[in-house]
Coordinates of C-alpha atoms in Angstrom, one line a residue:
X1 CA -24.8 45.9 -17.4
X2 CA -21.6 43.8 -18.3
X3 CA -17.8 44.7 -17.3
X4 CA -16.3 47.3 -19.6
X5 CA -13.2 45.9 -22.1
X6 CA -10.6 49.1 -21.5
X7 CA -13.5 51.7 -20.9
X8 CA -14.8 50.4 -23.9
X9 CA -18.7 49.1 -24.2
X10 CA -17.8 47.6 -28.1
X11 CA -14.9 45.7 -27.2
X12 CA -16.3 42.1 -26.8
X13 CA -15.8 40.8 -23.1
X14 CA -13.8 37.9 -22.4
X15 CA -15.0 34.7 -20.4
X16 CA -13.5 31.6 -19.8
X17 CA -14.6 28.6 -18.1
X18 CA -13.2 25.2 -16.4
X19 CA -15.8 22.1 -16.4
X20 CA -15.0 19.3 -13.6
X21 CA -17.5 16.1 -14.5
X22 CA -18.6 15.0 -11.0
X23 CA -20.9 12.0 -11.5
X24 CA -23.1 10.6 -14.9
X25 CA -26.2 9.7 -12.6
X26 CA -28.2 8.1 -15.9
X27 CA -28.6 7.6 -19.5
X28 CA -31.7 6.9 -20.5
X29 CA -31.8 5.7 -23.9
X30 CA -35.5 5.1 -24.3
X31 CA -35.9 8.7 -23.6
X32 CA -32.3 9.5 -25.7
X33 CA -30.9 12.3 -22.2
X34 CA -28.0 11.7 -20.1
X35 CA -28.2 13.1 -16.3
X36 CA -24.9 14.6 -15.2
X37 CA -23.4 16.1 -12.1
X38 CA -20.8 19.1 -12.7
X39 CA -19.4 21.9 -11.6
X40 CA -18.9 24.9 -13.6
X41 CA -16.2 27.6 -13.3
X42 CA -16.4 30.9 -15.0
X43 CA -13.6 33.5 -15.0
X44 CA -13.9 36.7 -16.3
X45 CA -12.7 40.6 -15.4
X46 CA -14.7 42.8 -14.0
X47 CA -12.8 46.8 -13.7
X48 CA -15.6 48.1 -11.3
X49 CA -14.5 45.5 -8.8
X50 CA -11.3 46.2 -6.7
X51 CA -9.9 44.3 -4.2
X52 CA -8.3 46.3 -0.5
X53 CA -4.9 44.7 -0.8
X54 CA -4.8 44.4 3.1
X55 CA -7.9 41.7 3.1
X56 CA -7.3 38.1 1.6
X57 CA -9.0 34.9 3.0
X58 CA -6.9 32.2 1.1
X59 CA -4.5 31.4 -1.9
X60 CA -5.0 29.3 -4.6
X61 CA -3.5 28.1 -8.0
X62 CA -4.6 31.8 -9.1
X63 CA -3.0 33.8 -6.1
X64 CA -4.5 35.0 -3.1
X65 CA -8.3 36.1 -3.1
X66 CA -11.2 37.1 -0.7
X67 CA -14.4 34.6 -0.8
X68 CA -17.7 36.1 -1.1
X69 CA -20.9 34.1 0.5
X70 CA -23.1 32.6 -1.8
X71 CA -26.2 35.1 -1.0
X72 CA -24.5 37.7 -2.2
X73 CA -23.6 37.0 -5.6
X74 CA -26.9 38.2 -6.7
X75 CA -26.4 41.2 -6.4
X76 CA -23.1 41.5 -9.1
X77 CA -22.9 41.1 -12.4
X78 CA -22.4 37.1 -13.5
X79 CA -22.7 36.0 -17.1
X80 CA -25.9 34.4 -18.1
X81 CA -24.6 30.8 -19.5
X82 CA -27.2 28.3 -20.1
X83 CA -27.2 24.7 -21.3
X84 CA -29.0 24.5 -24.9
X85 CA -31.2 21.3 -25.1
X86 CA -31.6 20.7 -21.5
X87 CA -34.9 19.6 -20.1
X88 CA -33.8 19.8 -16.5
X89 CA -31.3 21.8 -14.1
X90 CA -31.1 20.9 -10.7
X91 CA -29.2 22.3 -7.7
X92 CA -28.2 19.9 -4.5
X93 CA -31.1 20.4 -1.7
X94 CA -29.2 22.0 0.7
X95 CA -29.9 25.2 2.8
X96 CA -27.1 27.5 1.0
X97 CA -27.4 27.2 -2.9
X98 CA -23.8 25.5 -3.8
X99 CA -22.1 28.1 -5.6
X100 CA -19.1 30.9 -4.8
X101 CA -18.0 33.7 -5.8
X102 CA -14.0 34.6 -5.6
X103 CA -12.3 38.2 -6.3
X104 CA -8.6 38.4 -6.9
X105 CA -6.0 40.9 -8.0
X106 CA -6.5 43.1 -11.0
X107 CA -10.4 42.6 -11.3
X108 CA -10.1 39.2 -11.7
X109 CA -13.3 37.6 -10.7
X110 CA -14.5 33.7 -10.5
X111 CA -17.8 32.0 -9.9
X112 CA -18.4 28.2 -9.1
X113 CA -21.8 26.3 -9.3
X114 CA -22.6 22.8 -8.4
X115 CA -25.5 21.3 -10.1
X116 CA -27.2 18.5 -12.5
X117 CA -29.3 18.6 -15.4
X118 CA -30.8 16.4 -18.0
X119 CA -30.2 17.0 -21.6
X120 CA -31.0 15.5 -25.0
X121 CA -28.2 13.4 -26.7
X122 CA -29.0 12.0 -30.1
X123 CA -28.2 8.2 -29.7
X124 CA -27.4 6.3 -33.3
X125 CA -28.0 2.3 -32.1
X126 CA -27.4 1.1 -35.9
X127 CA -24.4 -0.7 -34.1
X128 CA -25.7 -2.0 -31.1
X129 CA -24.5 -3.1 -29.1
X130 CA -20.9 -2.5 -29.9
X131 CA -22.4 1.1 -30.5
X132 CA -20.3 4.4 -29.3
X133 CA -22.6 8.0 -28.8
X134 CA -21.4 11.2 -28.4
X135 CA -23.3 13.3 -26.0
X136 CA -22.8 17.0 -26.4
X137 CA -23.4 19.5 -23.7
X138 CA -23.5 23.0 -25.2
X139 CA -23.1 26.1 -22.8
X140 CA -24.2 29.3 -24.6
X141 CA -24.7 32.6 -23.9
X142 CA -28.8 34.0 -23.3
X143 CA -28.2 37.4 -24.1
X144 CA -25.1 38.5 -25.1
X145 CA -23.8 38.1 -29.0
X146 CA -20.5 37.4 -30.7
X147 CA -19.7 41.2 -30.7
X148 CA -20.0 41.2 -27.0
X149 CA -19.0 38.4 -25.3
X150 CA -16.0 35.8 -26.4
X151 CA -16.6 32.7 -24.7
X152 CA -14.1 30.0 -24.5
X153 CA -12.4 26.9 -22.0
X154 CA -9.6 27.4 -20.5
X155 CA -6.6 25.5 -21.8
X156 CA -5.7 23.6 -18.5
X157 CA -8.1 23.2 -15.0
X158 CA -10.9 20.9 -16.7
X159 CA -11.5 17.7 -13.9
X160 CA -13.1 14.2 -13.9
X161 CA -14.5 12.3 -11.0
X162 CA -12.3 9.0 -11.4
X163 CA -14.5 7.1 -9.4
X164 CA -17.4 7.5 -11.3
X165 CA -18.9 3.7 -12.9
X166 CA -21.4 3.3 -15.1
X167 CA -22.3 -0.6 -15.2
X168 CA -23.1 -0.2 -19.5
X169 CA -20.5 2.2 -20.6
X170 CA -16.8 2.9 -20.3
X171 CA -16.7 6.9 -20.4
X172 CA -14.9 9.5 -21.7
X173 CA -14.7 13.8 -21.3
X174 CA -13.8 15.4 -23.7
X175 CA -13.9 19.8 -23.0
X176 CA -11.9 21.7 -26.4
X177 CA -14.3 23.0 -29.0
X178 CA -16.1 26.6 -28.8
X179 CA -18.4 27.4 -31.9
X180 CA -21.1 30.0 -32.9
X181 CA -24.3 29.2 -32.9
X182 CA -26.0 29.8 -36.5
X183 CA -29.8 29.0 -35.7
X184 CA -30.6 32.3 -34.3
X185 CA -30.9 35.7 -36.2
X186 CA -27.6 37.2 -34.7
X187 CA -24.5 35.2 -33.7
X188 CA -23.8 34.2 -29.9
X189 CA -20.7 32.4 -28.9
X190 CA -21.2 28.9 -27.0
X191 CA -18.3 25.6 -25.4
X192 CA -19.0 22.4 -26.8
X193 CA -18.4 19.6 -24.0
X194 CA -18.0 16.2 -25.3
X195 CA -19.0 13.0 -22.7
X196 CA -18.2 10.2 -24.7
X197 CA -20.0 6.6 -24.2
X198 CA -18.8 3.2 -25.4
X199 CA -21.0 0.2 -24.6
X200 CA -19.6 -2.9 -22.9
X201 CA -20.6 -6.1 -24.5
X202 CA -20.2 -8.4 -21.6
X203 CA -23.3 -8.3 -20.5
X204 CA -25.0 -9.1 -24.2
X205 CA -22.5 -11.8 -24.7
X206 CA -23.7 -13.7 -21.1
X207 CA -27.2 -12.7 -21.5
X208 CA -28.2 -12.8 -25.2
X209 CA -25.5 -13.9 -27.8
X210 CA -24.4 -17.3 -26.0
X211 CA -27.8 -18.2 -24.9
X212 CA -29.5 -17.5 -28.1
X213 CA -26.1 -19.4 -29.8
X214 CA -26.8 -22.5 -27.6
X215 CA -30.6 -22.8 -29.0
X216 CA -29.6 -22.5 -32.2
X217 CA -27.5 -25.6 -31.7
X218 CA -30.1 -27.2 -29.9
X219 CA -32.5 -26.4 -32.9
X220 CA -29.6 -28.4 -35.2
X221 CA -29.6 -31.3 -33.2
X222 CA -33.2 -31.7 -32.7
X223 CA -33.0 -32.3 -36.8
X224 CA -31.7 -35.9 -35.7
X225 CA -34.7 -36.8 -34.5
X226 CA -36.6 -38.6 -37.1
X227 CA -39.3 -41.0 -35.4
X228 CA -40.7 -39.3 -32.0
X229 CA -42.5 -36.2 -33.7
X230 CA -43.8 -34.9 -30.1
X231 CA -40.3 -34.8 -29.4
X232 CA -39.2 -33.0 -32.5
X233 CA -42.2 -30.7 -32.4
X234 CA -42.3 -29.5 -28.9
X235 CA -38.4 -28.7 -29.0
X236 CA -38.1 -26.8 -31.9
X237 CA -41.7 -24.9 -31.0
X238 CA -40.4 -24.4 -27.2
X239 CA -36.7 -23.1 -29.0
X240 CA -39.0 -21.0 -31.5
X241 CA -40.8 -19.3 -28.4
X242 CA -37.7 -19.0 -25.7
X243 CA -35.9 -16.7 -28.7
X244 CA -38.3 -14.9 -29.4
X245 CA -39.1 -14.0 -25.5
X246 CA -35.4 -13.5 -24.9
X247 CA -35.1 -11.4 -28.0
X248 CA -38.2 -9.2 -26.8
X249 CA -37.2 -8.2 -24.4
X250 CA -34.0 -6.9 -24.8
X251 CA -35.8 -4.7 -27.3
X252 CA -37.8 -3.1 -24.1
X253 CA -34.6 -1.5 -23.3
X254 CA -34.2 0.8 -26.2
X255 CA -36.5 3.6 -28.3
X256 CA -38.9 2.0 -31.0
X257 CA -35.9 2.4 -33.8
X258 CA -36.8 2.1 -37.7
X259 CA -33.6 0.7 -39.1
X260 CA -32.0 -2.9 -38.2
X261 CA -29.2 -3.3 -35.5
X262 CA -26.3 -5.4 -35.1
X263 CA -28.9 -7.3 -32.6
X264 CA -31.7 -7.3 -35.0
X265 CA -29.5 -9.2 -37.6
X266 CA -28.4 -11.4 -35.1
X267 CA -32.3 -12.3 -33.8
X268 CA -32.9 -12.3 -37.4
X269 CA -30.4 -15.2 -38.5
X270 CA -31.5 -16.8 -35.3
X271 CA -35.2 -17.0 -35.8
X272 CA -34.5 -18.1 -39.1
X273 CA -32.6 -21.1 -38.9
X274 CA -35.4 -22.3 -36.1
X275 CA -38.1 -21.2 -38.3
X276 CA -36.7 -23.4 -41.1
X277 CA -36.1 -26.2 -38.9
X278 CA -39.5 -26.7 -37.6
X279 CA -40.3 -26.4 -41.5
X280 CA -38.3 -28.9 -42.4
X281 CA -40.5 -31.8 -40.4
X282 CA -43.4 -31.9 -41.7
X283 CA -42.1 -31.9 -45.2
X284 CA -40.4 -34.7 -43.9
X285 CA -43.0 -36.3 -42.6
X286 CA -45.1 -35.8 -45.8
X287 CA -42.4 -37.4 -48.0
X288 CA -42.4 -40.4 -45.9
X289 CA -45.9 -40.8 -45.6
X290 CA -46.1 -40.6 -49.3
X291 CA -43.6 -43.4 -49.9
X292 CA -40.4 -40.9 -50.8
X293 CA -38.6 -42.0 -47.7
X294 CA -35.7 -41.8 -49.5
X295 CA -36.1 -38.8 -50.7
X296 CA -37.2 -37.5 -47.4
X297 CA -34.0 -38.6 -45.5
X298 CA -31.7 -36.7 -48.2
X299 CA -33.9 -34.0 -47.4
X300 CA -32.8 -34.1 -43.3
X301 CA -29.2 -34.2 -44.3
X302 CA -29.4 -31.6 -47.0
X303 CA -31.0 -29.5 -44.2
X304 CA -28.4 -30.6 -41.5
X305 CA -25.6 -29.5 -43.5
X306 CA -27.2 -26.3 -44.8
X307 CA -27.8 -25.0 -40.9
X308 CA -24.4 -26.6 -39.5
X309 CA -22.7 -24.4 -43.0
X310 CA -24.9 -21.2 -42.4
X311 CA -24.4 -21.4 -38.7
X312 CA -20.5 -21.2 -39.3
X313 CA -20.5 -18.8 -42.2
X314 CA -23.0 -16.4 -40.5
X315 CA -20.6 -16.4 -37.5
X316 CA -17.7 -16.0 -39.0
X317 CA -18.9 -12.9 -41.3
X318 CA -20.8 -11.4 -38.2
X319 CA -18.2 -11.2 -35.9
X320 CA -15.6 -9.5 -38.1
X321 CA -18.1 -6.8 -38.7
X322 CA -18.5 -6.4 -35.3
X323 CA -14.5 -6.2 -34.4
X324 CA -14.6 -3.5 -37.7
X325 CA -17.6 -1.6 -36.4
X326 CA -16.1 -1.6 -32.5
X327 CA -12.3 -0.1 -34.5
X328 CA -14.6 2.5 -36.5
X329 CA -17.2 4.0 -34.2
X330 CA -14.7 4.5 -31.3
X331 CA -11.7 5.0 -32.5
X332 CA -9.4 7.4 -30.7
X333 CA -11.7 6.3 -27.9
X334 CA -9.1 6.0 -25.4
X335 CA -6.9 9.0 -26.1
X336 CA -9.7 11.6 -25.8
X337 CA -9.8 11.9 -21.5
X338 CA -8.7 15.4 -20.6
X339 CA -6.3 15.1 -18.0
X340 CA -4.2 18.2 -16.5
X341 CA -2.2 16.5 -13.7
X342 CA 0.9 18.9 -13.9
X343 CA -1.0 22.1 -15.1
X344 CA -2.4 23.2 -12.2
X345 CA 0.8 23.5 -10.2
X346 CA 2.5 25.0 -13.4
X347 CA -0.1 28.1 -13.7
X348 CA -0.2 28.2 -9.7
X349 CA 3.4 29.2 -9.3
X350 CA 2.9 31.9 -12.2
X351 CA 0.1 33.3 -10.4
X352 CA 3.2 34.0 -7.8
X353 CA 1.1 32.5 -4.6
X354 CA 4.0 31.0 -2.3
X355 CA 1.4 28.8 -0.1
X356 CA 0.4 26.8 -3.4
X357 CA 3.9 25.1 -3.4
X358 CA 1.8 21.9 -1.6
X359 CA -1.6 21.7 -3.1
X360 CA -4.8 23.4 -3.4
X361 CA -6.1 20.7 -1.3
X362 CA -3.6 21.1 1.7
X363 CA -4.6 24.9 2.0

């Protein structure tokens, strides 16, 4: 059964919770989950628990509190948060499960757990790869409803592991909503957490863009060759092929999607212009054969200037949608890190706990 609120089973219970992000170990975006590492810690009070004033073990930012061992806490009351959407939760493999339990002054009683868990995030790659997703981790309550449990973050305590590097994405935490949840029959209250992800484009503009640019130049050239058609033909063929190989297979790296990219238009354009170059030959070739040769040369330079025009316009056109899609999809991208670095020591001398006038860590 759950605490009492003032003797009083209809008052809803309070519980409040810190999130510190420890590692993002994946994100799979074939399979649209990210795999993170975190630990959770829920405060809450609990009347039928009082502490003998003459037994502390330490002091932290909350004041001074006994520790209980993790094989006890089984045997207390904790609340029953789970993570909605998660296919997996994992625990460390170690002999003791990684969790505590902590009891202060006035019933005042906090849990920590360790552990890392795979849930869904809904991935929108219409901007790819300049794209930005928001992956939300929702904690909710199993059993309890609106009218008996408030559950909500904690204004100050949330932590992230600044050494954490994902080679793909720049990242971002982002811990301040609570909501209700309105898919079930009755209400129950639930905390939002927010790990933002914005794409580096490095690695597309090494590996994809400037390759697939440099082709595309090749493939204009190769319409100044006029009288070595095995020439002609085998480059533009060999351009055709290497595109479409190096296009393919950055597609392997993301869901079977049924709307176009930024990538796809780009492969598009590409494909295009070498598609219409290795056109353009044998036309030319038929004109000559036929006697049009002068026809047949204004048709190279018609075509020369056409790509050389379409080449510019296309990247001119494409790149300022990419700068505007980049300033609209993650905008506020780099104001939205929780950081508390004063906080802590703030509500710690409030809590009136002398020793925590260094720092949690020196205790």
């Amino acid at each position: 059964m759950r605490p009492l609120v003032d003797h009083n089973l209809s008052i809803p219970m309070n519980i409040e919770a810190e999130l510190n992000l420890r590692n993002i170990l994946l994100v799979n975006e074939i399979d649209q989950l990210i795999t993170a590492e975190v630990t959770l810690r829920v405060f809450w009070n609990d009347s039928r628990l009082t502490l003998n004033s003459d037994h502390y073990d330490f002091c932290d930012r909350f004041g001074y509190y006994v520790l209980l061992h993790p094989n006890a806490i089984n045997k207390l009351w904790t609340p029953d948060l789970f993570i909605d959407l998660s296919k997996d939760i994992r625990h460390p493999q170690v002999e003791i499960k990684p969790s505590s339990m902590l009891f202060y002054k006035e019933h005042f009683v906090r849990m920590d757990s360790r552990f890392n868990f795979d849930v869904a995030c809904n991935m929108n790659f219409g901007s790819f790869p300049v794209d930005c997703q928001q992956c939300t981790i929702n904690f909710e309550s199993y059993s309890y409803t609106d009218t008996q449990w408030n559950l909500n973050w904690r204004k100050s305590g949330h932590e992230i592991n600044t050494h954490i590097r994902l080679p793909e994405f720049e990242h971002r935490l982002i811990v301040n909503k609570e909501y209700l949840t309105d898919y079930y029959e009755e209400n129950y209250t639930g905390m939002k957490a927010l790990i933002s992800l914005k794409r580096r484009i490095l690695f597309f503009l090494v590996n994809v863009y400037m390759p697939s640019f440099l082709f595309v130049i090749i493939g204009l050239f190769a319409l100044t060759i006029m009288d070595s058609p095995p020439a002609r033909v085998g480059l533009g063929i060999t351009t055709f092929l290497t595109l479409t190989t190096l296009f393919s297979s950055q597609k392997s790296y993301m869901p079977k999607i049924s709307y176009f990219t930024l990538m796809d238009y780009w492969m598009m354009f590409s494909l295009m212009i070498m598609f219409l170059v290795n056109l353009e030959y044998p036309i030319y070739l038929l004109l000559r054969k036929n006697g049009y040769k002068r026809t047949a040369r204004r048709l190279n330079v018609s075509t020369f200037i056409f790509v050389l025009s379409s080449i510019i316009a296309f990247n001119t056109v494409y790149w300022l949608i990419v700068g505007l899609e980049t300033q609209k999809l993650c905008r506020g991208f780099d104001k939205n890190q929780t950081k508390f670095p004063e906080e802590n020591k703030t509500e710690a001398e409030k809590m009136g706990c002398p020793d925590l006038a260094i720092t949690s860590d020196e205790i």
